[in-house]
CSV table of C-alpha atoms in Angstrom, one decimal:
chain,number,residue,atom,x,y,z
O,27,UNK,CA,-0.1,2.2,6.5
O,28,UNK,CA,1.7,-1.1,7.1
O,29,UNK,CA,2.8,-1.9,10.6
O,30,UNK,CA,6.5,-1.8,9.5
O,31,UNK,CA,6.0,1.7,8.1
O,32,UNK,CA,4.1,2.8,11.1
O,33,UNK,CA,6.9,1.9,13.5
O,34,UNK,CA,9.5,3.4,11.3
O,35,UNK,CA,7.7,6.7,11.1
O,36,UNK,CA,7.1,6.5,14.9
O,37,UNK,CA,10.8,6.4,15.5
O,38,UNK,CA,11.5,9.3,13.1
O,39,UNK,CA,8.7,11.6,14.1
O,40,UNK,CA,9.0,14.1,16.9
O,41,UNK,CA,5.4,15.2,16.8
O,42,UNK,CA,3.3,14.5,19.9
O,43,UNK,CA,-0.5,14.3,19.9
O,44,UNK,CA,-2.5,13.3,23.0
O,45,UNK,CA,-6.1,13.3,23.9
O,46,UNK,CA,-5.4,16.0,26.4
O,47,UNK,CA,-4.3,18.3,23.7
O,48,UNK,CA,-7.6,18.0,21.8
O,49,UNK,CA,-8.6,21.6,21.5
O,50,UNK,CA,-12.0,23.3,21.7
O,51,UNK,CA,-11.6,24.3,18.0
O,52,UNK,CA,-10.9,20.7,17.0
O,53,UNK,CA,-14.0,19.7,19.0
O,54,UNK,CA,-16.1,22.2,17.2
O,55,UNK,CA,-14.8,20.9,13.8
O,56,UNK,CA,-15.6,17.4,15.0
O,57,UNK,CA,-19.2,18.3,15.8
O,58,UNK,CA,-19.6,20.2,12.6
O,59,UNK,CA,-18.3,17.3,10.5
O,60,UNK,CA,-20.7,14.9,12.2
O,61,UNK,CA,-23.6,17.2,11.5
O,62,UNK,CA,-22.5,17.8,7.9
O,63,UNK,CA,-22.2,14.0,7.3
O,64,UNK,CA,-25.7,13.1,8.7
O,65,UNK,CA,-26.9,12.2,5.2
O,66,UNK,CA,-24.0,9.8,4.6
O,67,UNK,CA,-24.1,6.0,4.8
O,68,UNK,CA,-21.3,3.5,5.3
O,69,UNK,CA,-21.0,3.0,1.5
O,70,UNK,CA,-21.2,6.6,0.2
O,71,UNK,CA,-18.7,7.8,2.9
O,72,UNK,CA,-16.0,6.2,0.8
O,73,UNK,CA,-16.6,8.3,-2.3
O,74,UNK,CA,-15.7,11.9,-1.6
O,75,UNK,CA,-11.9,12.3,-1.1
O,76,UNK,CA,-12.1,15.9,0.0
O,77,UNK,CA,-14.6,14.9,2.7
O,78,UNK,CA,-12.4,12.0,3.8
O,79,UNK,CA,-9.5,14.4,4.3
O,80,UNK,CA,-11.8,16.6,6.3
O,81,UNK,CA,-12.8,13.7,8.5
O,82,UNK,CA,-9.1,12.9,9.0
O,83,UNK,CA,-8.1,16.4,10.0
O,84,UNK,CA,-11.1,16.8,12.4
O,85,UNK,CA,-10.8,13.4,13.9
O,86,UNK,CA,-14.5,13.0,13.4
O,87,UNK,CA,-14.6,9.3,13.9
O,88,UNK,CA,-11.4,8.9,15.8
O,89,UNK,CA,-12.9,9.9,19.2
O,90,UNK,CA,-15.6,8.1,21.2
O,91,UNK,CA,-18.9,9.8,21.9
O,92,UNK,CA,-18.8,11.2,25.4
O,93,UNK,CA,-15.3,10.2,26.1
O,94,UNK,CA,-14.0,6.6,26.4
O,95,UNK,CA,-15.9,4.4,28.7
O,96,UNK,CA,-15.6,0.7,29.4
O,97,UNK,CA,-18.3,-1.8,28.5
O,98,UNK,CA,-20.8,-2.3,31.3
O,99,UNK,CA,-20.2,-6.1,31.6
O,100,UNK,CA,-18.3,-8.2,34.0
O,101,UNK,CA,-16.1,-10.6,32.1
O,102,UNK,CA,-15.1,-12.3,35.3
O,103,UNK,CA,-18.7,-13.4,35.8
O,104,UNK,CA,-20.6,-16.4,34.5
O,105,UNK,CA,-23.4,-14.4,33.0
O,106,UNK,CA,-25.2,-15.9,29.9
O,107,UNK,CA,-23.6,-15.0,26.6
O,108,UNK,CA,-26.9,-13.3,25.5
O,109,UNK,CA,-26.4,-10.8,28.4
O,110,UNK,CA,-22.9,-10.0,27.0
O,111,UNK,CA,-24.4,-9.5,23.5
O,112,UNK,CA,-26.9,-7.0,24.8
O,113,UNK,CA,-24.2,-5.1,26.8
O,114,UNK,CA,-21.9,-5.0,23.7
O,115,UNK,CA,-24.6,-3.6,21.5
O,116,UNK,CA,-25.5,-1.0,24.1
O,117,UNK,CA,-21.8,0.0,24.4
O,118,UNK,CA,-21.4,0.4,20.6
O,119,UNK,CA,-24.5,2.6,20.4
O,120,UNK,CA,-23.2,4.8,23.3
O,121,UNK,CA,-19.6,5.2,22.1
O,122,UNK,CA,-19.3,4.8,18.3
O,123,UNK,CA,-19.9,8.0,16.4
O,124,UNK,CA,-21.0,6.0,13.3
O,125,UNK,CA,-23.1,3.5,15.2
O,126,UNK,CA,-26.5,4.7,13.8
O,127,UNK,CA,-25.2,5.6,10.4
O,128,UNK,CA,-27.3,3.8,7.7
O,129,UNK,CA,-25.3,0.8,6.3
O,130,UNK,CA,-26.8,-0.8,3.2
O,131,UNK,CA,-24.4,-3.8,3.3
O,132,UNK,CA,-26.0,-7.1,3.0
O,133,UNK,CA,-24.2,-10.4,3.7
O,134,UNK,CA,-25.6,-13.9,4.1
O,135,UNK,CA,-24.9,-13.5,7.9
O,136,UNK,CA,-26.7,-10.2,8.2
O,137,UNK,CA,-29.7,-11.7,6.4
O,138,UNK,CA,-29.7,-14.6,8.9
O,139,UNK,CA,-29.5,-12.1,11.8
O,140,UNK,CA,-31.8,-9.3,10.6
O,141,UNK,CA,-33.7,-10.6,7.5
O,142,UNK,CA,-34.6,-7.5,5.4
O,143,UNK,CA,-34.4,-4.9,8.2
O,144,UNK,CA,-32.7,-1.6,7.1
O,145,UNK,CA,-29.2,-1.9,8.7
O,146,UNK,CA,-27.0,0.6,10.7
O,147,UNK,CA,-23.3,0.3,11.4
O,148,UNK,CA,-24.0,-1.2,14.8
O,149,UNK,CA,-25.8,-4.1,13.3
O,150,UNK,CA,-22.8,-5.2,11.2
O,151,UNK,CA,-20.0,-4.7,13.8
O,152,UNK,CA,-21.8,-6.0,16.9
O,153,UNK,CA,-20.9,-9.5,18.2
O,154,UNK,CA,-23.5,-12.1,17.4
O,155,UNK,CA,-24.6,-15.7,17.8
O,156,UNK,CA,-26.0,-17.8,15.0
O,157,UNK,CA,-27.6,-21.1,15.8
O,158,UNK,CA,-27.3,-23.9,13.2
O,159,UNK,CA,-30.1,-26.3,12.4
O,160,UNK,CA,-29.2,-29.9,13.3
O,161,UNK,CA,-26.3,-28.5,15.3
O,162,UNK,CA,-23.2,-30.7,15.3
O,163,UNK,CA,-20.8,-28.3,17.0
O,164,UNK,CA,-20.1,-24.6,17.7
O,165,UNK,CA,-17.2,-22.3,17.0
O,166,UNK,CA,-16.1,-19.1,18.8
O,167,UNK,CA,-14.5,-16.5,16.5
O,168,UNK,CA,-12.3,-13.7,17.8
O,169,UNK,CA,-11.3,-10.8,15.6
O,170,UNK,CA,-7.9,-9.0,15.3
O,171,UNK,CA,-6.5,-5.7,16.4
O,172,UNK,CA,-8.6,-2.7,15.3
O,173,UNK,CA,-11.1,-5.1,13.7
O,174,UNK,CA,-14.7,-6.1,14.5
O,175,UNK,CA,-16.9,-9.2,14.2
O,176,UNK,CA,-17.9,-8.1,10.7
O,177,UNK,CA,-14.6,-9.8,9.7
O,178,UNK,CA,-16.3,-13.2,10.2
O,179,UNK,CA,-19.6,-12.6,8.3
O,180,UNK,CA,-18.5,-14.8,5.4
O,181,UNK,CA,-17.0,-17.6,7.5
O,182,UNK,CA,-20.0,-17.5,9.9
O,183,UNK,CA,-22.4,-18.3,7.1
O,184,UNK,CA,-20.2,-21.2,5.9
O,185,UNK,CA,-20.1,-22.7,9.4
O,186,UNK,CA,-23.8,-22.5,9.9
O,187,UNK,CA,-24.4,-24.2,6.5
O,188,UNK,CA,-22.2,-27.1,7.9
O,189,UNK,CA,-24.4,-27.4,11.0
O,190,UNK,CA,-21.9,-25.5,13.2
O,191,UNK,CA,-23.3,-22.7,15.4
O,192,UNK,CA,-21.3,-19.5,15.7
O,193,UNK,CA,-20.4,-17.0,18.4
O,194,UNK,CA,-18.2,-13.9,18.0
O,195,UNK,CA,-16.5,-11.7,20.5
O,196,UNK,CA,-15.9,-8.0,20.4
O,197,UNK,CA,-12.6,-7.3,22.1
O,198,UNK,CA,-12.5,-4.4,24.7
O,199,UNK,CA,-11.5,-1.2,23.0
O,200,UNK,CA,-13.0,-2.2,19.7
O,201,UNK,CA,-16.3,-1.4,17.9
O,202,UNK,CA,-16.4,2.2,19.0
O,203,UNK,CA,-13.5,4.6,18.1
O,204,UNK,CA,-9.7,4.3,17.8
O,205,UNK,CA,-9.4,6.5,20.9
O,206,UNK,CA,-10.6,3.5,23.0
O,207,UNK,CA,-7.3,1.7,22.3
O,208,UNK,CA,-5.1,4.5,23.7
O,209,UNK,CA,-5.3,3.2,27.2
O,210,UNK,CA,-6.4,-0.4,26.8
O,211,UNK,CA,-4.3,-3.3,28.2
O,212,UNK,CA,-3.9,-6.8,26.7
O,213,UNK,CA,-5.1,-8.2,30.0
O,214,UNK,CA,-8.5,-6.8,29.1
O,215,UNK,CA,-8.5,-8.8,25.9
O,216,UNK,CA,-7.4,-11.9,27.7
O,217,UNK,CA,-10.1,-11.6,30.3
O,218,UNK,CA,-12.8,-11.1,27.6
O,219,UNK,CA,-11.5,-14.1,25.6
O,220,UNK,CA,-11.4,-16.2,28.8
O,221,UNK,CA,-15.1,-15.4,29.4
O,222,UNK,CA,-16.1,-16.3,25.9
O,223,UNK,CA,-14.1,-19.5,25.8
O,224,UNK,CA,-15.4,-20.7,29.1
O,225,UNK,CA,-19.0,-19.9,27.9
O,226,UNK,CA,-18.4,-22.0,24.8
O,227,UNK,CA,-17.1,-25.0,26.8
O,228,UNK,CA,-20.0,-24.7,29.2
O,229,UNK,CA,-22.8,-24.3,26.6
O,230,UNK,CA,-21.8,-26.7,23.9
O,231,UNK,CA,-20.8,-30.3,23.6
O,232,UNK,CA,-18.4,-30.0,20.6
O,233,UNK,CA,-16.4,-26.8,20.4
O,234,UNK,CA,-13.9,-25.2,18.0
O,235,UNK,CA,-12.0,-22.0,18.9
O,236,UNK,CA,-11.1,-19.6,16.1
O,237,UNK,CA,-9.3,-16.4,15.7
O,238,UNK,CA,-7.8,-13.9,13.2
O,239,UNK,CA,-4.5,-12.3,14.0
O,240,UNK,CA,-4.7,-11.0,17.6
O,241,UNK,CA,-7.7,-13.2,18.1
O,242,UNK,CA,-5.6,-16.2,17.2
O,243,UNK,CA,-2.9,-15.2,19.7
O,244,UNK,CA,-5.6,-14.9,22.4
O,245,UNK,CA,-6.9,-18.4,21.7
O,246,UNK,CA,-3.3,-19.9,21.8
O,247,UNK,CA,-2.5,-18.0,25.0
O,248,UNK,CA,-5.6,-19.2,26.8
O,249,UNK,CA,-5.0,-22.9,25.9
O,250,UNK,CA,-1.4,-22.6,26.9
O,251,UNK,CA,-1.9,-20.8,30.2
O,252,UNK,CA,-5.0,-22.6,31.5
O,253,UNK,CA,-5.6,-26.3,32.5
O,254,UNK,CA,-8.7,-27.6,30.9
O,255,UNK,CA,-10.7,-30.3,32.8
O,256,UNK,CA,-11.1,-33.7,31.3
O,257,UNK,CA,-14.7,-32.8,30.2
O,258,UNK,CA,-13.5,-29.6,28.6
O,259,UNK,CA,-10.7,-31.4,26.7
O,260,UNK,CA,-13.2,-33.9,25.3
O,261,UNK,CA,-15.4,-31.0,24.1
O,262,UNK,CA,-12.6,-29.1,22.4
O,263,UNK,CA,-12.4,-30.5,18.9
O,264,UNK,CA,-9.8,-28.1,17.4
O,265,UNK,CA,-8.4,-24.6,16.9
O,266,UNK,CA,-8.8,-22.6,13.6
O,267,UNK,CA,-6.5,-19.6,13.1
O,268,UNK,CA,-6.2,-17.1,10.2
O,269,UNK,CA,-3.0,-15.0,10.0
O,270,UNK,CA,-2.4,-15.6,13.7
O,271,UNK,CA,-0.3,-13.1,15.6
O,272,UNK,CA,3.0,-14.6,16.5
O,273,UNK,CA,5.7,-12.0,16.1
O,274,UNK,CA,5.5,-8.5,14.6
O,275,UNK,CA,7.0,-8.1,11.1
O,276,UNK,CA,8.3,-4.7,12.2
O,277,UNK,CA,11.7,-4.9,13.8
O,278,UNK,CA,10.9,-1.9,16.0
O,279,UNK,CA,7.6,-3.3,17.4
O,280,UNK,CA,9.1,-3.5,20.9
O,281,UNK,CA,9.4,0.3,20.9
O,282,UNK,CA,5.7,0.9,20.6
O,283,UNK,CA,5.4,0.8,24.4
O,284,UNK,CA,7.8,3.7,24.8
O,285,UNK,CA,6.4,5.7,21.9
O,286,UNK,CA,3.0,5.5,23.6
O,287,UNK,CA,4.4,7.4,26.5
O,288,UNK,CA,4.8,10.5,24.3
O,289,UNK,CA,2.4,10.0,21.4
O,290,UNK,CA,-1.1,8.7,21.3
O,291,UNK,CA,-1.3,7.8,17.6
O,292,UNK,CA,1.2,6.3,15.2
O,293,UNK,CA,-1.2,7.0,12.4
O,294,UNK,CA,-4.2,9.3,12.2
O,295,UNK,CA,-6.7,8.5,9.5
O,296,UNK,CA,-10.3,9.3,8.5
O,297,UNK,CA,-11.7,6.1,10.0
O,298,UNK,CA,-14.3,5.8,7.3
O,299,UNK,CA,-14.1,2.0,7.3
O,300,UNK,CA,-17.1,1.1,9.4
O,301,UNK,CA,-15.8,-2.4,10.3
O,302,UNK,CA,-12.2,-1.4,11.3
O,303,UNK,CA,-10.3,1.5,12.8
O,304,UNK,CA,-7.9,3.1,10.4
O,305,UNK,CA,-6.2,5.3,12.9
O,306,UNK,CA,-3.6,3.3,14.9
O,307,UNK,CA,-2.8,4.1,18.6
O,308,UNK,CA,0.7,3.5,19.7
O,309,UNK,CA,-0.5,1.6,22.7
O,310,UNK,CA,-2.4,-0.9,20.5
O,311,UNK,CA,0.9,-2.0,19.0
O,312,UNK,CA,2.5,-2.1,22.4
O,313,UNK,CA,-0.3,-4.3,23.8
O,314,UNK,CA,-0.3,-6.8,21.0
O,315,UNK,CA,3.5,-7.1,21.2
O,316,UNK,CA,3.1,-7.9,24.9
O,317,UNK,CA,0.5,-10.6,24.1
O,318,UNK,CA,2.7,-12.2,21.4
O,319,UNK,CA,5.6,-12.4,23.8
O,320,UNK,CA,3.4,-14.7,25.9
O,321,UNK,CA,3.2,-17.3,23.2
O,322,UNK,CA,6.8,-17.6,22.1
O,323,UNK,CA,7.6,-21.2,21.0
O,324,UNK,CA,9.6,-22.0,24.1
O,325,UNK,CA,6.6,-21.0,26.3
O,326,UNK,CA,4.2,-23.5,24.6
O,327,UNK,CA,3.3,-26.2,27.2
O,328,UNK,CA,-0.4,-26.7,27.2
O,329,UNK,CA,-1.4,-27.2,23.6
O,330,UNK,CA,-0.8,-31.0,23.2
O,331,UNK,CA,-3.5,-33.1,21.5
O,332,UNK,CA,-5.3,-30.0,20.2
O,333,UNK,CA,-5.5,-30.3,16.4
O,334,UNK,CA,-5.1,-27.1,14.5
O,335,UNK,CA,-6.1,-25.6,11.1
O,336,UNK,CA,-4.1,-22.5,10.3
O,337,UNK,CA,-4.1,-20.2,7.3
O,338,UNK,CA,-1.0,-18.0,6.7
O,339,UNK,CA,0.7,-16.1,3.9
O,340,UNK,CA,4.4,-16.2,3.3
O,341,UNK,CA,4.5,-12.4,2.4
O,342,UNK,CA,2.4,-11.2,5.4
O,343,UNK,CA,3.7,-7.8,6.3
O,344,UNK,CA,2.0,-7.5,9.7
O,345,UNK,CA,3.1,-10.8,11.2
O,346,UNK,CA,6.4,-12.6,10.8
O,347,UNK,CA,5.2,-15.8,9.2
O,348,UNK,CA,8.4,-17.7,10.0
O,349,UNK,CA,7.6,-17.2,13.7
O,350,UNK,CA,4.1,-18.6,13.1
O,351,UNK,CA,5.5,-21.7,11.5
O,352,UNK,CA,8.0,-22.1,14.4
O,353,UNK,CA,5.1,-22.0,16.8
O,354,UNK,CA,3.1,-24.5,14.8
O,355,UNK,CA,6.1,-26.9,14.5
O,356,UNK,CA,6.5,-26.9,18.3
O,357,UNK,CA,2.7,-27.3,18.7
O,358,UNK,CA,2.6,-30.1,16.1
O,359,UNK,CA,5.5,-32.0,17.7
O,360,UNK,CA,3.5,-32.1,21.0
O,361,UNK,CA,0.2,-33.2,19.4
O,362,UNK,CA,0.7,-36.9,19.5
O,363,UNK,CA,-2.3,-38.7,18.0
O,364,UNK,CA,-3.7,-35.4,16.9
O,365,UNK,CA,-0.8,-34.8,14.5
O,366,UNK,CA,-2.6,-36.5,11.6
O,367,UNK,CA,-5.4,-33.9,11.8
O,368,UNK,CA,-3.2,-30.8,11.8
O,369,UNK,CA,-3.4,-28.8,8.7
O,370,UNK,CA,-1.5,-25.6,7.5
O,371,UNK,CA,-2.9,-23.8,4.5
O,372,UNK,CA,0.1,-21.8,3.4
O,373,UNK,CA,0.1,-19.2,0.6
O,374,UNK,CA,3.4,-18.8,-1.2
O,375,UNK,CA,4.4,-15.7,-3.2
O,376,UNK,CA,6.8,-17.9,-5.3
O,377,UNK,CA,6.4,-21.6,-5.2
O,378,UNK,CA,9.9,-22.9,-5.3
O,379,UNK,CA,11.4,-26.1,-3.9
O,380,UNK,CA,13.5,-24.6,-1.1
O,381,UNK,CA,10.5,-22.7,0.3
O,382,UNK,CA,8.3,-25.7,0.3
O,383,UNK,CA,10.9,-27.8,2.0
O,384,UNK,CA,11.4,-25.2,4.7
O,385,UNK,CA,8.1,-26.3,6.3
O,386,UNK,CA,8.0,-29.1,8.8
O,387,UNK,CA,7.8,-32.3,6.7
O,388,UNK,CA,5.4,-34.0,9.1
O,389,UNK,CA,2.9,-31.2,9.0
O,390,UNK,CA,0.2,-31.7,6.5
O,391,UNK,CA,0.2,-28.6,4.2
O,392,UNK,CA,-1.7,-27.3,1.3
O,393,UNK,CA,0.5,-25.2,-0.9
O,394,UNK,CA,-0.9,-25.3,-4.4
O,395,UNK,CA,-3.8,-23.0,-5.3
O,396,UNK,CA,-5.1,-21.6,-8.5
O,397,UNK,CA,-7.1,-18.5,-9.3
O,398,UNK,CA,-8.8,-19.1,-12.7
O,399,UNK,CA,-11.9,-17.9,-14.4
O,400,UNK,CA,-12.5,-14.8,-12.3
O,401,UNK,CA,-11.8,-11.3,-13.4
O,402,UNK,CA,-9.9,-10.4,-10.2
O,403,UNK,CA,-7.3,-13.1,-10.7
O,404,UNK,CA,-5.1,-11.0,-13.0
O,405,UNK,CA,-5.2,-8.1,-10.5
O,406,UNK,CA,-4.1,-10.0,-7.4
O,407,UNK,CA,-0.3,-10.2,-6.7
O,408,UNK,CA,-0.3,-12.2,-3.5
O,409,UNK,CA,-2.2,-12.8,-0.3
O,410,UNK,CA,-2.1,-10.0,2.4
O,411,UNK,CA,-2.4,-10.4,6.2
O,412,UNK,CA,-5.8,-8.8,5.8
O,413,UNK,CA,-7.1,-11.3,3.2
O,414,UNK,CA,-7.9,-14.8,4.4
O,415,UNK,CA,-11.4,-14.5,6.1
O,416,UNK,CA,-13.2,-12.5,3.4
O,417,UNK,CA,-14.8,-13.9,0.3
O,418,UNK,CA,-14.3,-12.2,-3.1
O,419,UNK,CA,-18.1,-11.5,-3.0
O,420,UNK,CA,-17.9,-9.6,0.3
O,421,UNK,CA,-19.9,-6.4,-0.3
O,422,UNK,CA,-17.5,-4.3,1.8
O,423,UNK,CA,-14.0,-5.9,1.5
O,424,UNK,CA,-14.5,-8.1,-1.7
O,425,UNK,CA,-13.4,-7.6,-5.3
O,426,UNK,CA,-16.2,-5.1,-6.0
O,427,UNK,CA,-16.6,-4.0,-2.4
O,428,UNK,CA,-17.4,-0.5,-1.4
O,429,UNK,CA,-14.1,-0.1,0.6
O,430,UNK,CA,-10.5,0.1,-0.7
O,431,UNK,CA,-7.6,-0.3,1.8
O,432,UNK,CA,-5.2,2.5,0.8
O,433,UNK,CA,-4.2,3.7,4.3
O,434,UNK,CA,-0.5,3.0,3.6
O,435,UNK,CA,-0.7,5.9,1.1
O,436,UNK,CA,-2.5,8.4,3.3
O,437,UNK,CA,-1.0,11.9,3.0
O,438,UNK,CA,0.5,11.2,-0.4
O,439,UNK,CA,-0.6,12.0,-4.0
O,440,UNK,CA,-1.1,8.2,-4.6
O,441,UNK,CA,-3.9,7.9,-2.1
O,442,UNK,CA,-6.4,9.3,-4.5
O,443,UNK,CA,-5.2,7.1,-7.3
O,444,UNK,CA,-5.4,4.0,-5.1
O,445,UNK,CA,-9.0,4.9,-4.1
O,446,UNK,CA,-10.3,5.8,-7.5
O,447,UNK,CA,-8.4,3.8,-10.3
O,448,UNK,CA,-10.7,1.7,-12.4
O,449,UNK,CA,-8.1,-1.0,-12.8
O,450,UNK,CA,-6.5,-1.6,-9.3
O,451,UNK,CA,-3.7,-3.9,-8.5
O,452,UNK,CA,-4.1,-5.7,-5.1
O,453,UNK,CA,-1.7,-7.5,-2.8
O,454,UNK,CA,0.4,-7.3,0.3
O,455,UNK,CA,2.5,-4.2,1.1
O,456,UNK,CA,5.9,-5.7,0.3
O,457,UNK,CA,8.7,-3.5,-0.9
O,458,UNK,CA,8.7,-5.3,-4.2
O,459,UNK,CA,5.0,-4.8,-4.8
O,460,UNK,CA,5.1,-1.2,-3.8
O,461,UNK,CA,8.0,-0.5,-6.2
O,462,UNK,CA,6.2,-2.2,-9.1
O,463,UNK,CA,2.8,-0.7,-8.2
O,464,UNK,CA,3.1,2.6,-6.2
O,465,UNK,CA,-0.7,2.9,-5.9
O,466,UNK,CA,-1.2,-0.7,-4.7
O,467,UNK,CA,-4.4,-1.5,-2.9
O,468,UNK,CA,-3.9,-3.8,0.0
O,469,UNK,CA,-5.8,-7.0,-0.5
O,470,UNK,CA,-8.8,-7.5,1.8
O,471,UNK,CA,-10.3,-10.7,0.3
O,472,UNK,CA,-9.1,-14.2,-0.3
O,473,UNK,CA,-9.1,-15.1,-4.0
O,474,UNK,CA,-8.7,-18.7,-3.0
O,475,UNK,CA,-11.6,-18.5,-0.5
O,476,UNK,CA,-13.6,-21.5,-1.8
O,477,UNK,CA,-10.5,-23.7,-1.8
O,478,UNK,CA,-9.8,-22.7,1.8
O,479,UNK,CA,-13.3,-23.6,2.7
O,480,UNK,CA,-12.8,-27.1,1.3
O,481,UNK,CA,-9.7,-27.6,3.4
O,482,UNK,CA,-11.5,-26.2,6.5
O,483,UNK,CA,-14.4,-28.6,5.9
O,484,UNK,CA,-11.9,-31.5,5.6
O,485,UNK,CA,-10.4,-30.5,8.9
O,486,UNK,CA,-13.8,-30.4,10.6
O,487,UNK,CA,-14.7,-33.8,9.2
O,488,UNK,CA,-11.5,-35.3,10.5
O,489,UNK,CA,-11.9,-33.9,14.0
O,490,UNK,CA,-15.6,-34.0,14.7
O,491,UNK,CA,-15.9,-37.7,15.4
């Protein structure tokens, strides 16, 4: 379900569901469903619609094993990043009901990490570090709300091939079960991000900071609220953001805080996507809203001389792209000598002159892209919020991937059609798209991925000097 629809439904619904009302009968159904699904893997779990509905009703994967617990790691410490990776993996194994489910998903990054080892869900969603041969720099990648580090498997491999080592962070409340976001606070995310960023600046000589959606907001917030030393400023080569969180598209996003007082979830789903929560706690929306308020354009003070590479879509239905552009324009104006390195990759739904001219003229933008010679081109309408970081070849989120994002249709007759049609139409959840294609599949890969990589490589070449 789109964030806009989620908040609309939240305002209209009078139903209240909290963890405290989770009955013994529901618990029994949960245990039964886990036992019944012991032969599933992370690919086949997508195939049985009746079973998906059963998982949704029972909350099989919505609740953490043994009740929600915090990760056993002190983000206020200076402990080595490897200690954090061990703690995060242990936490996933202890809390995620799918952690040890077989997961025959093979990516270039999983091959680098595990060679030919049979994989489980924990292997693909755990934070990781990849060291590049002939290392020139290193990048930290922070995922978005309800996501996991799997979101960066495609990009991570591209970075390593360029001689750039990669670290990823698993945000608190993620990688286990949606229940873990019911009581999380954005301050927890900020503390984790602070630890990871400080570790990067301590451990590497040339550093890039990257984030998708909420992860992007966390990077911007850290740089804006913290004073880097002269040594750290010299190490920081640039910031890379994909669909960065700036302002919610939903006009009622501010209300999530108050909804969370009475209702734990704005949307309850089956949570069969091994790499991302499908259920959406009201508190999750409230916390990302609070985080975005911290990086409003008028509050940007500490970003000067930090070049940026940003990928955004005009039709993004999660984030208000105009707000993102306003932040970038303010940031760009402060960048001084770094202005020449700034780059915005902007995907338009309709390339017309007035839209192109609306962007800051001084900001270098890339606005013309073509999708030719691939079978998926005729099926893709536009670029969704969920699209930029995944390649069309991604075995989970790509064109022929095992997972289809149809959660905006959950509870309707169109859900099955979206999940099973042999000729899907993919795009962002705009009103226009949904009217034209009621069983629309939300796009989860970037049809212009290779072109984006070329622009990213150019940015790195211009900043890594």
